[in-house]
PDB file of C-alpha atoms in Angstrom:
ATOM      1  CA  MET A   1      -0.372   0.301  -0.408  1.00 47.00           C
ATOM      2  CA  THR A   2       1.588   3.416  -0.850  1.00 54.00           C
ATOM      3  CA  GLN A   3       1.094   6.911   0.878  1.00 53.00           C
ATOM      4  CA  ALA A   4      -0.943   7.684  -1.661  1.00 50.00           C
ATOM      5  CA  ASP A   5      -3.384   4.829  -0.854  1.00 49.00           C
ATOM      6  CA  VAL A   6      -3.278   5.502   2.960  1.00 50.00           C
ATOM      7  CA  LEU A   7      -3.940   9.814   2.959  1.00 49.00           C
ATOM      8  CA  ASP A   8      -6.988   8.418   0.448  1.00 55.00           C
ATOM      9  CA  GLU A   9      -7.914   6.046   3.224  1.00 67.00           C
ATOM     10  CA  THR A  10      -6.923   8.392   5.851  1.00 70.00           C
ATOM     11  CA  GLN A  11      -7.647  11.845   4.840  1.00 86.00           C
ATOM     12  CA  ARG A  12     -10.451  13.399   2.678  1.00 94.00           C
ATOM     13  CA  GLU A  13     -10.226  17.137   2.319  1.00 95.00           C
ATOM     14  CA  LEU A  14     -12.540  18.921   4.170  1.00 97.00           C
ATOM     15  CA  LYS A  15     -12.949  22.893   3.020  1.00 98.00           C
ATOM     16  CA  PRO A  16     -14.005  21.911  -0.682  1.00 97.00           C
ATOM     17  CA  ALA A  17     -16.812  19.268   0.897  1.00 97.00           C
ATOM     18  CA  LEU A  18     -18.118  22.172   2.889  1.00 98.00           C
ATOM     19  CA  LEU A  19     -18.183  23.656  -0.588  1.00 98.00           C
ATOM     20  CA  LYS A  20     -19.859  21.757  -2.056  1.00 98.00           C
ATOM     21  CA  GLY A  21     -22.472  20.559   1.137  1.00 98.00           C
ATOM     22  CA  LEU A  22     -23.088  24.572   1.211  1.00 98.00           C
ATOM     23  CA  ARG A  23     -24.268  23.685  -3.123  1.00 98.00           C
ATOM     24  CA  LEU A  24     -26.549  20.777  -2.541  1.00 98.00           C
ATOM     25  CA  ARG A  25     -23.736  19.054  -4.338  1.00 98.00           C
ATOM     26  CA  CYS A  26     -22.171  15.258  -2.856  1.00 98.00           C
ATOM     27  CA  PRO A  27     -19.985  15.711  -1.530  1.00 97.00           C
ATOM     28  CA  ASN A  28     -17.231  13.344  -2.976  1.00 96.00           C
ATOM     29  CA  CYS A  29     -17.632  14.367  -6.916  1.00 96.00           C
ATOM     30  CA  GLY A  30     -19.875  17.420  -6.510  1.00 96.00           C
ATOM     31  CA  GLY A  31     -21.691  17.008  -9.710  1.00 96.00           C
ATOM     32  CA  GLY A  32     -24.667  14.722  -8.196  1.00 96.00           C
ATOM     33  CA  LYS A  33     -27.811  16.454  -5.894  1.00 97.00           C
ATOM     34  CA  LEU A  34     -27.350  16.172  -1.966  1.00 97.00           C
ATOM     35  CA  LEU A  35     -31.443  16.285  -1.730  1.00 97.00           C
ATOM     36  CA  HIS A  36     -34.556  15.006  -3.697  1.00 95.00           C
ATOM     37  CA  SER A  37     -36.476  17.587  -2.280  1.00 94.00           C
ATOM     38  CA  TYR A  38     -36.190  19.532   0.529  1.00 96.00           C
ATOM     39  CA  LEU A  39     -34.415  18.089   3.362  1.00 96.00           C
ATOM     40  CA  LYS A  40     -34.740  13.805   2.215  1.00 97.00           C
ATOM     41  CA  VAL A  41     -30.997  12.747   1.239  1.00 97.00           C
ATOM     42  CA  ASN A  42     -30.612  10.809  -1.402  1.00 97.00           C
ATOM     43  CA  ASP A  43     -29.700   7.790  -1.174  1.00 96.00           C
ATOM     44  CA  SER A  44     -26.389   7.207  -3.196  1.00 96.00           C
ATOM     45  CA  CYS A  45     -25.282   9.996  -5.772  1.00 97.00           C
ATOM     46  CA  THR A  46     -26.607   9.590  -9.898  1.00 95.00           C
ATOM     47  CA  GLU A  47     -23.005  11.187 -11.076  1.00 96.00           C
ATOM     48  CA  CYS A  48     -20.206   9.200  -9.036  1.00 95.00           C
ATOM     49  CA  GLY A  49     -22.326   5.905  -6.975  1.00 95.00           C
ATOM     50  CA  GLN A  50     -21.283   7.259  -3.509  1.00 95.00           C
ATOM     51  CA  GLU A  51     -23.334   6.079  -0.568  1.00 96.00           C
ATOM     52  CA  LEU A  52     -25.199   8.715   1.521  1.00 96.00           C
ATOM     53  CA  HIS A  53     -28.051   7.031   3.174  1.00 95.00           C
ATOM     54  CA  HIS A  54     -24.938   6.766   5.873  1.00 92.00           C
ATOM     55  CA  GLN A  55     -25.762  10.020   6.854  1.00 95.00           C
ATOM     56  CA  ARG A  56     -26.823  11.467  10.222  1.00 95.00           C
ATOM     57  CA  ALA A  57     -27.424  14.663  10.087  1.00 94.00           C
ATOM     58  CA  ASP A  58     -30.942  14.645  12.699  1.00 93.00           C
ATOM     59  CA  ASP A  59     -31.168  17.986  14.754  1.00 96.00           C
ATOM     60  CA  GLY A  60     -27.994  19.951  13.803  1.00 96.00           C
ATOM     61  CA  PRO A  61     -28.842  21.586  10.881  1.00 98.00           C
ATOM     62  CA  ALA A  62     -31.491  23.472  12.140  1.00 98.00           C
ATOM     63  CA  TYR A  63     -30.177  24.397  15.190  1.00 98.00           C
ATOM     64  CA  LEU A  64     -27.152  25.655  13.062  1.00 98.00           C
ATOM     65  CA  THR A  65     -29.190  27.465  11.506  1.00 98.00           C
ATOM     66  CA  ILE A  66     -31.069  28.915  14.242  1.00 98.00           C
ATOM     67  CA  LEU A  67     -27.968  30.121  14.958  1.00 98.00           C
ATOM     68  CA  VAL A  68     -26.906  31.929  12.514  1.00 98.00           C
ATOM     69  CA  VAL A  69     -30.316  33.475  11.221  1.00 98.00           C
ATOM     70  CA  GLY A  70     -30.985  34.322  14.767  1.00 98.00           C
ATOM     71  CA  HIS A  71     -27.692  36.184  14.490  1.00 98.00           C
ATOM     72  CA  ILE A  72     -27.551  37.675  11.553  1.00 98.00           C
ATOM     73  CA  LEU A  73     -31.529  39.003  12.297  1.00 98.00           C
ATOM     74  CA  GLY A  74     -30.659  39.688  15.697  1.00 97.00           C
ATOM     75  CA  PHE A  75     -27.773  42.325  15.026  1.00 98.00           C
ATOM     76  CA  ALA A  76     -30.557  43.619  12.234  1.00 97.00           C
ATOM     77  CA  LEU A  77     -33.396  44.570  14.761  1.00 97.00           C
ATOM     78  CA  HIS A  78     -30.776  46.397  16.606  1.00 97.00           C
ATOM     79  CA  ILE A  79     -29.590  48.877  14.082  1.00 97.00           C
ATOM     80  CA  VAL A  80     -33.255  49.042  12.664  1.00 97.00           C
ATOM     81  CA  TYR A  81     -34.788  49.706  15.328  1.00 95.00           C
ATOM     82  CA  THR A  82     -31.718  52.346  17.185  1.00 96.00           C
ATOM     83  CA  GLN A  83     -31.678  53.812  13.182  1.00 97.00           C
ATOM     84  CA  LEU A  84     -35.247  53.876  12.030  1.00 96.00           C
ATOM     85  CA  ARG A  85     -37.336  53.691  14.431  1.00 96.00           C
ATOM     86  CA  PRO A  86     -40.353  51.914  13.100  1.00 96.00           C
ATOM     87  CA  ASP A  87     -43.421  51.463  14.937  1.00 97.00           C
ATOM     88  CA  PRO A  88     -42.541  47.807  17.450  1.00 95.00           C
ATOM     89  CA  TRP A  89     -46.049  45.772  15.576  1.00 97.00           C
ATOM     90  CA  THR A  90     -44.175  46.856  11.499  1.00 97.00           C
ATOM     91  CA  LEU A  91     -40.462  45.412  13.425  1.00 97.00           C
ATOM     92  CA  ALA A  92     -41.816  42.674  14.529  1.00 96.00           C
ATOM     93  CA  ILE A  93     -44.292  41.217  11.505  1.00 98.00           C
ATOM     94  CA  ILE A  94     -41.419  42.621   9.040  1.00 97.00           C
ATOM     95  CA  MET A  95     -38.733  40.192  11.319  1.00 98.00           C
ATOM     96  CA  SER A  96     -40.456  37.197  10.733  1.00 98.00           C
ATOM     97  CA  VAL A  97     -41.074  37.236   7.753  1.00 98.00           C
ATOM     98  CA  ILE A  98     -37.343  37.262   7.296  1.00 98.00           C
ATOM     99  CA  THR A  99     -37.214  34.953   9.924  1.00 98.00           C
ATOM    100  CA  VAL A 100     -38.655  32.520   8.318  1.00 99.00           C
ATOM    101  CA  GLY A 101     -37.048  33.094   4.612  1.00 99.00           C
ATOM    102  CA  ALA A 102     -34.269  32.651   5.747  1.00 99.00           C
ATOM    103  CA  SER A 103     -34.618  30.359   8.123  1.00 99.00           C
ATOM    104  CA  LEU A 104     -36.130  28.114   5.372  1.00 98.00           C
ATOM    105  CA  ILE A 105     -32.897  29.133   2.555  1.00 98.00           C
ATOM    106  CA  MET A 106     -31.136  28.151   5.211  1.00 98.00           C
ATOM    107  CA  LEU A 107     -32.005  25.135   6.240  1.00 98.00           C
ATOM    108  CA  PRO A 108     -31.387  22.957   3.285  1.00 98.00           C
ATOM    109  CA  ARG A 109     -27.833  24.677   2.612  1.00 98.00           C
ATOM    110  CA  MET A 110     -26.809  23.640   6.277  1.00 98.00           C
ATOM    111  CA  LYS A 111     -28.260  20.080   5.901  1.00 98.00           C
ATOM    112  CA  GLY A 112     -25.322  19.749   3.356  1.00 98.00           C
ATOM    113  CA  LEU A 113     -22.969  21.352   5.533  1.00 98.00           C
ATOM    114  CA  VAL A 114     -23.798  17.994   8.100  1.00 98.00           C
ATOM    115  CA  VAL A 115     -23.504  15.549   5.460  1.00 98.00           C
ATOM    116  CA  ALA A 116     -20.411  17.325   3.873  1.00 97.00           C
ATOM    117  CA  TYR A 117     -18.721  17.047   6.664  1.00 97.00           C
ATOM    118  CA  GLN A 118     -19.862  13.941   8.300  1.00 97.00           C
ATOM    119  CA  TRP A 119     -18.419  12.544   4.239  1.00 96.00           C
ATOM    120  CA  ALA A 120     -15.298  14.495   5.102  1.00 96.00           C
ATOM    121  CA  LYS A 121     -14.407  13.042   8.752  1.00 95.00           C
ATOM    122  CA  ARG A 122     -15.519   9.381   7.836  1.00 94.00           C
ATOM    123  CA  MET A 123     -18.223   9.408  10.675  1.00 93.00           C
ATOM    124  CA  HIS A 124     -21.465   6.953  11.111  1.00 90.00           C
ATOM    125  CA  GLY A 125     -19.975   4.764   7.747  1.00 89.00           C
ATOM    126  CA  PHE A 126     -18.945   7.389   5.645  1.00 89.00           C
TER     127      PHE A 126
END
């Protein structure tokens, strides 16, 4: 067994895998789709055949989404309220709609990120 074979079996590049996961693509080849509906992970990649059914994303993507969206919109709420002083009900409605929209956009991407991280670190049988 050569050193390249050992390296291939023990390490996978993390950054490219995470970027592919954020784009909702297979962390192995970057070509096939990672999800076949809003949050359902494909059993395998249609391009390279990489098995993806090993993933155990569970609640992690939801926690990451709340963390990211909460920090961004918390900061935005503070700036908008101190600079513009809108009516509280108007601000609450607008921020609620933005929060729901941002969460719906971010959630699949965070799931792709978690699956790609698991793939890169060879977790759960990858």
